[in-house]
Tab-separated table of C-alpha atoms and ligand atoms in Angstrom:
chain	number	residue	atom	x	y	z
A	74	UNK	CA	61.567	-11.550	120.845
A	75	UNK	CA	63.276	-8.808	118.636
A	76	UNK	CA	60.356	-6.110	119.526
A	77	UNK	CA	61.828	-3.940	122.225
A	78	UNK	CA	60.005	-3.783	125.262
A	79	UNK	CA	60.029	0.020	126.001
A	80	UNK	CA	56.823	1.444	125.836
A	81	UNK	CA	56.428	5.169	125.622
A	82	UNK	CA	53.475	7.031	126.839
A	83	UNK	CA	51.305	8.318	124.425
A	84	UNK	CA	51.387	11.676	125.781
A	85	UNK	CA	55.690	11.797	125.618
A	86	UNK	CA	55.221	10.457	121.695
A	87	UNK	CA	52.768	13.411	120.990
A	88	UNK	CA	54.452	15.644	122.493
A	89	UNK	CA	57.617	14.841	121.244
A	90	UNK	CA	56.173	14.955	117.651
A	91	UNK	CA	54.720	18.514	118.576
A	92	UNK	CA	58.020	19.462	119.186
A	93	UNK	CA	59.910	17.811	116.321
A	94	UNK	CA	57.425	19.248	113.709
A	95	UNK	CA	58.345	23.000	114.887
A	96	UNK	CA	61.748	22.095	115.225
A	97	UNK	CA	61.510	20.626	111.653
A	98	UNK	CA	59.490	24.120	110.393
A	99	UNK	CA	61.640	26.526	112.490
A	100	UNK	CA	65.112	24.661	111.074
A	101	UNK	CA	63.919	25.033	107.339
A	102	UNK	CA	62.251	28.522	107.897
A	103	UNK	CA	65.797	29.620	109.215
A	104	UNK	CA	67.787	27.966	106.649
A	105	UNK	CA	65.417	29.207	103.588
A	106	UNK	CA	66.049	32.653	105.264
A	107	UNK	CA	69.646	32.703	105.941
A	108	UNK	CA	70.344	31.463	102.065
A	109	UNK	CA	67.559	33.425	100.416
A	110	UNK	CA	67.951	36.244	102.302
A	111	UNK	CA	71.735	36.645	102.307
A	112	UNK	CA	71.985	36.242	99.053
A	113	UNK	CA	69.526	38.905	98.186
A	114	UNK	CA	70.830	41.108	100.934
A	115	UNK	CA	74.440	40.551	98.981
A	116	UNK	CA	73.077	41.404	95.722
A	117	UNK	CA	71.464	44.739	97.180
A	118	UNK	CA	75.082	45.622	98.928
A	119	UNK	CA	76.610	45.123	95.682
A	120	UNK	CA	73.946	46.768	93.863
A	121	UNK	CA	74.300	49.622	96.209
A	122	UNK	CA	77.635	50.245	96.359
A	123	UNK	CA	77.743	50.391	92.176
A	124	UNK	CA	75.382	53.395	92.776
A	125	UNK	CA	77.381	55.212	95.265
A	126	UNK	CA	80.542	54.501	92.704
A	127	UNK	CA	78.338	55.884	89.827
A	128	UNK	CA	77.347	58.959	91.842
A	129	UNK	CA	81.063	59.326	92.617
A	130	UNK	CA	82.173	59.014	89.117
A	131	UNK	CA	79.164	61.565	88.205
A	132	UNK	CA	80.346	64.605	90.453
A	133	UNK	CA	83.985	63.899	88.935
A	134	UNK	CA	82.954	63.808	85.568
A	135	UNK	CA	80.545	66.853	85.507
A	136	UNK	CA	83.473	68.929	87.569
A	137	UNK	CA	85.846	68.137	85.112
A	138	UNK	CA	83.236	69.240	82.014
A	139	UNK	CA	82.525	72.179	83.659
A	140	UNK	CA	86.198	73.254	84.478
A	141	UNK	CA	87.695	71.332	81.538
A	142	UNK	CA	90.518	70.752	83.821
A	143	UNK	CA	90.737	68.995	87.271
A	144	UNK	CA	89.779	71.141	90.294
A	145	UNK	CA	92.039	69.840	93.245
A	146	UNK	CA	89.932	70.995	96.275
A	147	UNK	CA	86.945	70.159	94.590
A	148	UNK	CA	88.015	66.143	94.138
A	149	UNK	CA	89.790	66.172	97.090
A	150	UNK	CA	86.184	67.186	98.753
A	151	UNK	CA	84.369	64.347	97.092
A	152	UNK	CA	87.292	61.977	97.891
A	153	UNK	CA	87.160	63.105	101.729
A	154	UNK	CA	83.080	62.520	101.958
A	155	UNK	CA	83.491	59.541	100.500
A	156	UNK	CA	86.322	58.234	102.799
A	157	UNK	CA	84.007	58.881	105.471
A	158	UNK	CA	81.213	56.811	104.335
A	159	UNK	CA	83.600	54.177	103.981
A	160	UNK	CA	84.791	54.028	99.787
A	161	UNK	CA	88.716	54.600	99.496
A	162	UNK	CA	88.983	56.398	95.791
A	163	UNK	CA	92.027	57.282	93.711
A	164	UNK	CA	91.661	59.988	91.100
A	165	UNK	CA	93.962	59.932	87.820
A	166	UNK	CA	93.978	61.754	84.724
A	167	UNK	CA	94.504	60.313	81.151
A	168	UNK	CA	98.156	60.102	81.685
A	169	UNK	CA	97.949	58.155	84.659
A	170	UNK	CA	98.880	61.187	87.212
A	171	UNK	CA	97.421	60.681	90.514
A	172	UNK	CA	95.190	63.547	91.223
A	173	UNK	CA	94.029	62.862	94.546
A	174	UNK	CA	94.673	59.079	96.434
A	175	UNK	CA	92.427	58.901	99.333
A	176	UNK	CA	95.518	56.131	100.925
A	177	UNK	CA	97.975	58.588	100.861
A	178	UNK	CA	95.884	61.912	101.907
A	179	UNK	CA	95.084	59.777	105.031
A	180	UNK	CA	96.752	56.390	105.428
A	181	UNK	CA	96.096	55.723	108.873
A	182	UNK	CA	92.323	55.766	108.260
A	183	UNK	CA	92.230	53.888	105.169
A	184	UNK	CA	94.258	51.347	106.888
A	185	UNK	CA	91.808	51.160	109.851
A	186	UNK	CA	89.058	51.046	107.258
A	187	UNK	CA	90.236	48.283	105.559
A	188	UNK	CA	91.052	46.152	108.834
A	189	UNK	CA	87.519	47.077	110.317
A	190	UNK	CA	85.923	45.628	106.564
A	191	UNK	CA	88.075	42.313	106.827
A	192	UNK	CA	86.972	42.075	110.370
A	193	UNK	CA	83.534	42.490	109.653
A	194	UNK	CA	83.551	39.687	107.536
A	195	UNK	CA	85.404	37.535	109.434
A	196	UNK	CA	83.340	37.895	112.022
A	197	UNK	CA	80.386	36.728	109.554
A	198	UNK	CA	82.044	34.260	107.787
A	199	UNK	CA	84.403	32.194	109.783
A	200	UNK	CA	87.025	31.372	106.395
A	201	UNK	CA	86.213	34.571	104.515
A	202	UNK	CA	89.185	34.655	101.909
A	203	UNK	CA	88.964	38.585	101.181
A	204	UNK	CA	91.187	40.697	100.226
A	205	UNK	CA	91.870	44.561	99.255
A	206	UNK	CA	90.551	44.773	95.624
A	207	UNK	CA	90.622	48.165	93.475
A	208	UNK	CA	88.149	48.391	90.720
A	209	UNK	CA	88.875	50.694	88.070
A	210	UNK	CA	86.511	52.799	86.376
A	211	UNK	CA	87.186	55.358	83.356
A	212	UNK	CA	86.010	58.929	83.420
A	213	UNK	CA	84.937	59.486	80.289
A	214	UNK	CA	83.611	63.119	78.599
A	215	UNK	CA	82.155	63.456	74.990
A	216	UNK	CA	83.508	59.774	73.852
A	217	UNK	CA	86.891	60.787	75.567
A	218	UNK	CA	88.644	59.281	78.699
A	219	UNK	CA	89.662	62.049	80.401
A	220	UNK	CA	90.733	60.103	83.596
A	221	UNK	CA	90.539	56.986	85.735
A	222	UNK	CA	88.649	56.476	89.197
A	223	UNK	CA	89.783	53.742	91.257
A	224	UNK	CA	87.904	52.441	94.243
A	225	UNK	CA	88.906	50.085	96.853
A	226	UNK	CA	86.888	47.979	99.307
A	227	UNK	CA	87.932	44.455	100.917
A	228	UNK	CA	86.352	42.452	98.328
A	229	UNK	CA	84.610	40.379	96.525
A	230	UNK	CA	81.925	42.206	98.508
A	231	UNK	CA	81.886	43.605	102.226
A	232	UNK	CA	79.301	44.424	104.516
A	233	UNK	CA	79.750	47.648	106.579
A	234	UNK	CA	78.441	47.927	110.376
A	235	UNK	CA	74.917	48.960	109.690
A	236	UNK	CA	74.308	45.665	107.246
A	237	UNK	CA	75.986	43.575	109.427
A	238	UNK	CA	73.575	44.722	112.237
A	239	UNK	CA	70.911	44.061	110.171
A	240	UNK	CA	71.881	40.364	109.453
A	241	UNK	CA	72.427	39.815	113.133
A	242	UNK	CA	69.211	41.000	113.887
A	243	UNK	CA	67.465	39.008	111.373
A	244	UNK	CA	68.921	36.209	112.620
A	245	UNK	CA	68.206	36.884	116.241
A	246	UNK	CA	64.591	37.671	115.051
A	247	UNK	CA	64.558	33.976	114.084
A	248	UNK	CA	65.812	33.071	117.253
A	249	UNK	CA	63.380	34.394	118.970
A	250	UNK	CA	60.607	32.959	116.454
A	251	UNK	CA	62.228	29.303	117.220
A	252	UNK	CA	61.751	29.600	120.993
A	253	UNK	CA	58.178	31.376	120.945
A	254	UNK	CA	57.366	28.255	118.497
A	255	UNK	CA	58.919	26.077	120.777
A	256	UNK	CA	57.282	26.968	123.775
A	257	UNK	CA	54.062	27.203	122.072
A	258	UNK	CA	53.977	23.918	120.717
A	259	UNK	CA	55.679	22.590	124.115
A	260	UNK	CA	52.191	23.892	125.349
A	261	UNK	CA	49.534	22.976	123.134
A	262	UNK	CA	51.600	19.649	122.405
A	263	UNK	CA	51.028	18.762	126.058
A	264	UNK	CA	47.449	19.951	126.378
A	265	UNK	CA	46.358	18.422	122.993
A	266	UNK	CA	48.223	15.479	124.504
A	267	UNK	CA	46.982	15.360	127.576
A	268	UNK	CA	43.269	15.762	126.297
A	269	UNK	CA	43.833	12.368	124.482
A	270	UNK	CA	45.936	10.348	126.623
A	271	UNK	CA	43.599	11.191	129.650
A	272	UNK	CA	40.514	9.411	128.241
A	273	UNK	CA	42.184	6.495	127.100
A	274	UNK	CA	43.808	6.286	130.685
A	275	UNK	CA	40.135	6.575	131.592
A	276	UNK	CA	39.063	3.386	129.285
A	277	UNK	CA	42.015	1.219	130.360
A	278	UNK	CA	40.861	1.426	134.009
A	279	UNK	CA	37.399	1.005	133.150
A	280	UNK	CA	38.468	-1.976	131.251
A	281	UNK	CA	40.596	-3.296	133.902
A	282	UNK	CA	37.848	-2.799	136.237
A	283	UNK	CA	35.534	-4.777	133.693
A	284	UNK	CA	37.998	-7.482	133.552
A	285	UNK	CA	37.882	-8.002	136.948
A	286	UNK	CA	34.446	-7.976	136.798
A	287	UNK	CA	33.123	-4.395	138.425
A	288	UNK	CA	30.607	-3.165	135.827
A	289	UNK	CA	29.260	-0.424	137.472
A	290	UNK	CA	32.029	2.157	136.306
A	291	UNK	CA	30.832	4.165	133.694
A	292	UNK	CA	32.778	6.610	132.123
A	293	UNK	CA	30.720	9.938	132.606
A	294	UNK	CA	33.377	12.224	130.500
A	295	UNK	CA	32.445	13.380	127.116
A	296	UNK	CA	35.137	13.764	124.339
A	297	UNK	CA	34.430	15.656	120.824
A	298	UNK	CA	37.004	13.760	119.424
A	299	UNK	CA	34.844	11.146	117.313
A	300	UNK	CA	37.176	8.033	117.679
A	301	UNK	CA	37.489	8.710	121.655
A	302	UNK	CA	34.072	9.522	122.364
A	303	UNK	CA	33.179	6.006	120.356
A	304	UNK	CA	35.601	4.138	122.639
A	305	UNK	CA	34.282	5.139	125.527
A	306	UNK	CA	30.707	4.613	124.507
A	307	UNK	CA	31.724	1.287	123.331
A	308	UNK	CA	33.468	0.559	126.811
A	309	UNK	CA	30.577	1.683	128.717
A	310	UNK	CA	28.231	-0.491	126.538
A	311	UNK	CA	30.551	-3.294	127.052
A	312	UNK	CA	30.244	-2.923	131.154
A	313	UNK	CA	26.769	-2.864	130.231
A	314	UNK	CA	26.490	-6.002	128.300
A	315	UNK	CA	28.817	-8.022	130.382
A	316	UNK	CA	26.619	-6.684	133.461
A	317	UNK	CA	23.234	-7.748	131.931
A	318	UNK	CA	24.974	-11.298	131.101
A	319	UNK	CA	26.484	-11.732	134.453
A	320	UNK	CA	22.938	-10.713	135.930
A	321	UNK	CA	21.225	-13.308	133.216
A	322	UNK	CA	23.793	-16.149	134.222
A	323	UNK	CA	23.364	-15.771	137.679
A	324	UNK	CA	19.826	-16.020	137.412
A	325	UNK	CA	20.035	-18.535	134.744
A	326	UNK	CA	21.835	-20.912	137.507
A	327	UNK	CA	19.742	-20.438	140.060
A	328	UNK	CA	16.476	-20.869	137.849
A	329	UNK	CA	18.115	-24.063	136.285
A	330	UNK	CA	19.198	-25.486	140.344
A	331	UNK	CA	15.386	-24.616	141.392
A	332	UNK	CA	13.747	-25.649	138.397
A	333	UNK	CA	15.468	-29.068	139.040
A	334	UNK	CA	15.577	-28.989	142.635
A	335	UNK	CA	11.214	-28.971	142.925
A	336	UNK	CA	10.652	-31.896	141.299
A	337	UNK	CA	13.645	-33.683	142.641
A	338	UNK	CA	12.446	-33.071	146.197
A	339	UNK	CA	8.904	-33.928	145.274
A	340	UNK	CA	10.392	-37.020	143.935
A	341	UNK	CA	12.540	-37.940	147.163
A	342	UNK	CA	10.151	-37.250	149.373
A	343	UNK	CA	7.713	-39.341	147.612
A	344	UNK	CA	10.170	-42.326	147.378
A	345	UNK	CA	11.212	-41.577	151.020
A	346	UNK	CA	7.593	-41.861	151.979
A	347	UNK	CA	6.917	-45.058	150.263
A	348	UNK	CA	10.208	-46.871	151.285
A	349	UNK	CA	9.435	-45.846	154.975
A	350	UNK	CA	5.891	-47.367	154.363
A	351	UNK	CA	4.082	-44.189	155.293
A	352	UNK	CA	2.706	-44.543	151.902
A	353	UNK	CA	1.652	-47.399	150.046
A	354	UNK	CA	3.194	-47.451	146.519
A	355	UNK	CA	-0.256	-47.076	144.622
A	356	UNK	CA	-0.315	-46.605	141.107
A	357	UNK	CA	-2.076	-43.198	141.198
A	358	UNK	CA	1.772	-42.178	143.557
A	359	UNK	CA	3.801	-43.499	141.052
A	360	UNK	CA	2.365	-42.106	138.420
A	361	UNK	CA	2.901	-38.829	140.045
A	362	UNK	CA	6.857	-39.522	140.403
A	363	UNK	CA	7.145	-40.540	136.848
A	364	UNK	CA	5.168	-37.225	135.854
A	365	UNK	CA	8.090	-35.362	137.758
A	366	UNK	CA	10.683	-37.350	136.182
A	367	UNK	CA	9.203	-36.769	132.791
A	368	UNK	CA	9.690	-33.067	133.771
A	369	UNK	CA	13.109	-33.114	134.577
A	370	UNK	CA	13.627	-35.098	131.327
A	371	UNK	CA	11.976	-32.446	129.438
A	372	UNK	CA	14.022	-29.591	130.997
A	373	UNK	CA	16.997	-31.258	130.026
A	374	UNK	CA	15.533	-32.418	126.512
A	375	UNK	CA	15.043	-28.139	126.000
A	376	UNK	CA	18.861	-27.422	127.226
A	377	UNK	CA	20.060	-30.010	124.583
A	378	UNK	CA	17.699	-28.887	122.030
A	379	UNK	CA	18.711	-25.509	122.190
A	380	UNK	CA	22.569	-26.115	122.875
A	381	UNK	CA	22.259	-27.833	119.318
A	382	UNK	CA	20.799	-24.612	117.719
A	383	UNK	CA	22.965	-22.069	119.324
A	384	UNK	CA	26.018	-24.106	118.176
A	385	UNK	CA	25.297	-22.777	114.972
A	386	UNK	CA	24.669	-26.507	113.338
A	387	UNK	CA	21.394	-26.295	112.649
A	388	UNK	CA	21.026	-28.117	109.408
A	389	UNK	CA	17.840	-27.033	107.399
A	390	UNK	CA	16.070	-29.686	105.690
A	391	UNK	CA	14.079	-27.317	103.339
A	392	UNK	CA	11.154	-27.793	101.350
A	393	UNK	CA	8.055	-25.718	99.719
A	394	UNK	CA	5.118	-25.793	101.779
A	395	UNK	CA	1.716	-23.490	102.767
A	396	UNK	CA	2.755	-22.036	105.750
A	397	UNK	CA	-1.074	-20.660	106.206
A	398	UNK	CA	-1.913	-24.550	105.831
A	399	UNK	CA	0.809	-25.311	108.586
A	400	UNK	CA	-0.377	-23.030	110.430
A	401	UNK	CA	-4.028	-23.828	110.118
A	402	UNK	CA	-3.363	-27.698	111.373
A	403	UNK	CA	-1.486	-26.541	114.166
A	404	UNK	CA	-4.490	-24.182	115.252
A	405	UNK	CA	-6.576	-27.200	114.794
A	406	UNK	CA	-4.345	-29.295	117.106
A	407	UNK	CA	-4.327	-26.608	119.666
A	408	UNK	CA	-8.269	-25.924	119.239
A	409	UNK	CA	-9.259	-28.270	122.433
A	410	UNK	CA	-6.884	-26.825	124.828
A	411	UNK	CA	-8.527	-23.002	123.546
A	412	UNK	CA	-11.828	-24.358	123.980
A	413	UNK	CA	-10.866	-25.439	127.693
A	414	UNK	CA	-9.530	-22.122	128.658
A	415	UNK	CA	-12.694	-20.075	127.084
A	416	UNK	CA	-9.914	-18.239	125.100
A	417	UNK	CA	-11.472	-17.266	121.259
A	418	UNK	CA	-9.163	-17.989	118.657
A	419	UNK	CA	-9.161	-16.509	114.958
A	420	UNK	CA	-7.108	-17.127	112.385
A	421	UNK	CA	-6.521	-14.974	108.936
A	422	UNK	CA	-4.705	-15.822	106.101
A	423	UNK	CA	-4.495	-16.846	102.403
A	424	UNK	CA	-1.904	-19.488	100.529
A	425	UNK	CA	2.025	-18.429	100.991
A	426	UNK	CA	4.183	-20.621	99.947
A	427	UNK	CA	7.628	-20.771	101.561
A	428	UNK	CA	11.198	-22.597	101.250
A	429	UNK	CA	11.903	-23.449	104.766
A	430	UNK	CA	12.395	-26.471	107.287
A	431	UNK	CA	8.572	-27.974	108.045
A	432	UNK	CA	9.544	-29.180	111.266
A	433	UNK	CA	11.739	-26.190	112.480
A	434	UNK	CA	8.847	-23.643	111.492
A	435	UNK	CA	6.061	-25.869	113.190
A	436	UNK	CA	7.863	-25.602	116.316
A	437	UNK	CA	8.047	-21.643	116.158
A	438	UNK	CA	4.437	-21.742	115.619
A	439	UNK	CA	3.572	-24.093	118.437
A	440	UNK	CA	5.853	-22.105	120.541
A	441	UNK	CA	4.023	-18.897	119.916
A	442	UNK	CA	0.609	-20.526	120.313
A	443	UNK	CA	1.412	-22.141	123.514
A	444	UNK	CA	2.562	-19.138	124.874
A	445	UNK	CA	-0.275	-17.024	124.120
A	446	UNK	CA	-2.279	-19.935	125.468
A	447	UNK	CA	-0.288	-19.873	129.080
A	448	UNK	CA	0.025	-16.364	129.339
A	449	UNK	CA	-3.696	-15.451	128.357
A	450	UNK	CA	-6.242	-15.661	130.783
A	451	UNK	CA	-9.872	-16.815	130.304
A	452	UNK	CA	-12.416	-15.316	128.349
A	453	UNK	CA	-9.244	-13.779	126.220
A	454	UNK	CA	-8.567	-13.687	122.741
A	455	UNK	CA	-5.501	-14.678	120.535
A	456	UNK	CA	-5.465	-13.604	116.445
A	457	UNK	CA	-2.777	-15.303	113.746
A	458	UNK	CA	-2.345	-13.448	110.881
A	459	UNK	CA	-0.290	-14.374	107.786
A	460	UNK	CA	0.426	-11.874	105.000
A	461	UNK	CA	3.341	-11.628	102.426
A	462	UNK	CA	3.919	-10.612	99.289
A	463	UNK	CA	6.136	-12.059	96.450
A	464	UNK	CA	9.754	-12.221	98.374
A	465	UNK	CA	8.669	-12.078	102.258
A	466	UNK	CA	6.388	-13.686	104.480
A	467	UNK	CA	5.002	-12.255	107.953
A	468	UNK	CA	3.555	-14.018	110.850
A	469	UNK	CA	1.612	-12.019	113.626
A	470	UNK	CA	0.394	-13.665	116.891
A	471	UNK	CA	-1.394	-11.163	119.237
A	472	UNK	CA	-3.256	-12.173	122.724
A	473	UNK	CA	-4.915	-10.100	125.043
A	474	UNK	CA	-2.852	-11.647	127.906
A	475	UNK	CA	-1.168	-10.747	131.000
A	476	UNK	CA	1.212	-8.576	129.191
A	477	UNK	CA	5.093	-8.484	129.547
A	478	UNK	CA	6.550	-5.665	131.595
A	479	UNK	CA	8.769	-3.356	129.755
A	480	UNK	CA	11.805	-3.976	131.321
A	481	UNK	CA	11.968	-7.666	130.966
A	482	UNK	CA	10.730	-7.137	126.988
A	483	UNK	CA	14.513	-7.202	126.065
A	484	UNK	CA	15.432	-10.428	127.717
A	485	UNK	CA	12.557	-12.692	126.777
A	486	UNK	CA	14.529	-14.415	124.103
A	487	UNK	CA	17.378	-15.308	126.591
A	488	UNK	CA	17.346	-18.738	127.507
A	489	UNK	CA	15.455	-19.463	131.097
A	490	UNK	CA	14.349	-15.989	131.174
A	491	UNK	CA	11.059	-15.667	132.519
A	492	UNK	CA	9.608	-12.467	132.934
A	493	UNK	CA	7.578	-12.630	136.410
A	494	UNK	CA	8.925	-15.925	137.973
A	495	UNK	CA	7.009	-16.447	140.688
A	496	UNK	CA	3.787	-15.880	138.324
A	497	UNK	CA	5.252	-17.920	135.642
A	498	UNK	CA	6.280	-20.796	137.977
A	499	UNK	CA	2.624	-22.060	137.916
A	500	UNK	CA	2.587	-21.999	134.178
A	501	UNK	CA	5.284	-24.539	134.267
A	502	UNK	CA	7.552	-22.815	131.726
A	503	UNK	CA	11.112	-23.212	131.750
A	504	UNK	CA	12.100	-19.846	129.877
A	505	UNK	CA	13.799	-21.814	126.823
A	506	UNK	CA	10.720	-21.973	124.467
A	507	UNK	CA	11.505	-18.178	122.930
A	508	UNK	CA	15.180	-18.672	123.088
A	509	UNK	CA	14.504	-21.650	120.725
A	510	UNK	CA	12.132	-19.720	118.641
A	511	UNK	CA	14.583	-17.106	118.063
A	512	UNK	CA	17.374	-19.284	117.126
A	513	UNK	CA	15.242	-20.981	114.702
A	514	UNK	CA	13.641	-18.048	112.779
A	515	UNK	CA	17.551	-16.404	112.625
A	516	UNK	CA	18.920	-19.759	111.220
A	517	UNK	CA	15.954	-19.126	108.311
A	518	UNK	CA	17.361	-15.197	108.225
A	519	UNK	CA	14.357	-13.880	109.194
A	520	UNK	CA	13.896	-11.875	112.450
A	521	UNK	CA	11.188	-12.100	115.263
A	522	UNK	CA	9.990	-8.901	117.126
A	523	UNK	CA	7.731	-8.575	120.162
A	524	UNK	CA	5.512	-5.709	121.331
A	525	UNK	CA	3.739	-5.712	124.823
A	526	UNK	CA	2.007	-3.741	127.382
A	527	UNK	CA	1.023	-5.161	130.657
A	528	UNK	CA	-2.192	-6.325	131.384
A	529	UNK	CA	-3.107	-5.742	127.836
A	530	UNK	CA	-1.388	-8.392	125.520
A	531	UNK	CA	1.343	-9.223	123.607
A	532	UNK	CA	2.336	-9.532	119.704
A	533	UNK	CA	5.267	-11.524	118.304
A	534	UNK	CA	6.071	-10.734	114.626
A	535	UNK	CA	8.155	-12.683	112.474
A	536	UNK	CA	9.307	-11.848	108.992
A	537	UNK	CA	10.970	-14.309	106.793
A	538	UNK	CA	12.141	-14.498	103.086
A	539	UNK	CA	10.127	-16.936	100.865
B	872	LIG	P1	8.326	-20.198	129.217
B	872	LIG	O1	8.421	-21.526	129.161
B	872	LIG	O2	8.329	-19.642	130.498
B	872	LIG	O3	7.148	-19.761	128.529
B	872	LIG	P2	9.666	-18.606	127.098
B	872	LIG	O4	10.823	-18.752	126.222
B	872	LIG	O5	8.506	-19.573	126.106
B	872	LIG	O6	9.239	-19.323	128.151
B	872	LIG	O7	9.082	-17.300	127.402
B	872	LIG	C1	10.269	-16.114	127.914
B	872	LIG	C2	8.982	-15.529	128.956
B	872	LIG	O8	8.573	-14.503	128.270
B	872	LIG	C3	7.766	-16.458	129.565
B	872	LIG	O9	7.963	-16.605	130.917
B	872	LIG	C4	6.618	-15.144	129.933
B	872	LIG	O10	7.336	-14.551	131.228
B	872	LIG	C5	7.057	-14.435	128.677
B	872	LIG	N1	6.227	-14.565	127.706
B	872	LIG	C6	6.335	-15.175	126.590
B	872	LIG	N2	5.115	-15.221	125.707
B	872	LIG	C7	4.367	-14.576	126.376
B	872	LIG	C8	2.853	-13.914	125.930
B	872	LIG	N3	2.357	-14.097	124.971
B	872	LIG	N4	2.300	-13.179	126.907
B	872	LIG	C9	3.101	-12.941	128.119
B	872	LIG	N5	4.423	-13.453	128.351
B	872	LIG	C10	4.656	-13.912	127.651
């Protein structure tokens, strides 16, 4: 396959992304700073130079203006001052005769300065193509040129030591920021990566344990990252669901085995007794054996029935009928059983027409009624109400029976689940009835709910569209 097998750790990836982002930010800031600041700085240097040149010009021109002739000492003074601050000047009169020339006055110093300028610029720009340049400014008095001022420098522009220091400091400052940003991003990157990857590793560990069948490893750590919080919650719920399913499966297997074993053992011992001649095979005994076989058959039938319903292949044969009338008929069929057990049955309803599978709905009602009959003691009461509006119908079966313990309520719709095994075995139920009931109601897009209190009674509510 073309996919690379190398898997990077989330932590490495996150830390690296933090570093990369910082690197990009710092690099772009540095580049921008260098390009823009230097441009500005260059302009500033050039402007500054012009201002100084102008000052020198003004001083020289003022001197001529006052005396109407060149004062050599004064000009020499200006020239030397300028030389000290790195400006090489030459002053000529209107005929081009040199009045003062810095290069003549102190050749050594001038050469040294020019060399210094070249050195500065070369140290800043590796292939700086500069050369000694002179700019000429006319010295003007009352619209008349009285001379020329020539200012020499290493052009097209140059940085003096202070300028260079400023630029270098700026670069050092940027480098320091970069290092600082790197350290900070490394620190926070690792911290964040750890905070994200740790819970994920924990979830992986938990999921692996779940895969191996250990469900008790609940993740207690809470995260304030929504997705991670949801992930750990989901894994915890998953473990709980699996654990319950597992318990139920084990209980189911042992229940089925037990359910089958009881009639089979009875059957076996009866048969053996008859074969060995201990019992005479009279009609009574054969009938009892037949009953056991019927019981096994019923169980297997129930299982098959449930399998059919649960494999999503329920085919609904829908017709319109009055559910109130159907319920009344079923209650009438059950009446003698209720009377036998001295249970009072009450029924309240008006006509409610629904579109549904009549056989399946009648099985639902039969299941609920037979449960009420089974789990209500003598002298109890069972009430059935049907109500509805133009879209929905609701059926309630309420009894004053033994009730269902709170911890069992969530499981009673599971296959083979019986709230109190020892007590219910006597009633002969297999724990499939409600699973079938639920599957049938849901096939009609309806819902079934239960409310119950131990020793007080149980209420089943079914809601369906009409
Ligand atoms: P069963 O064949 O055991 O009645 P069901 O699936 O019909 O199986 O019901 C599952 C379990 O729910 C029963 O074993 C019983 O413990 C409990 N149960 C159902 N209906 C009632 C009820 N009306 N009153 C008390 N417990 C009930």
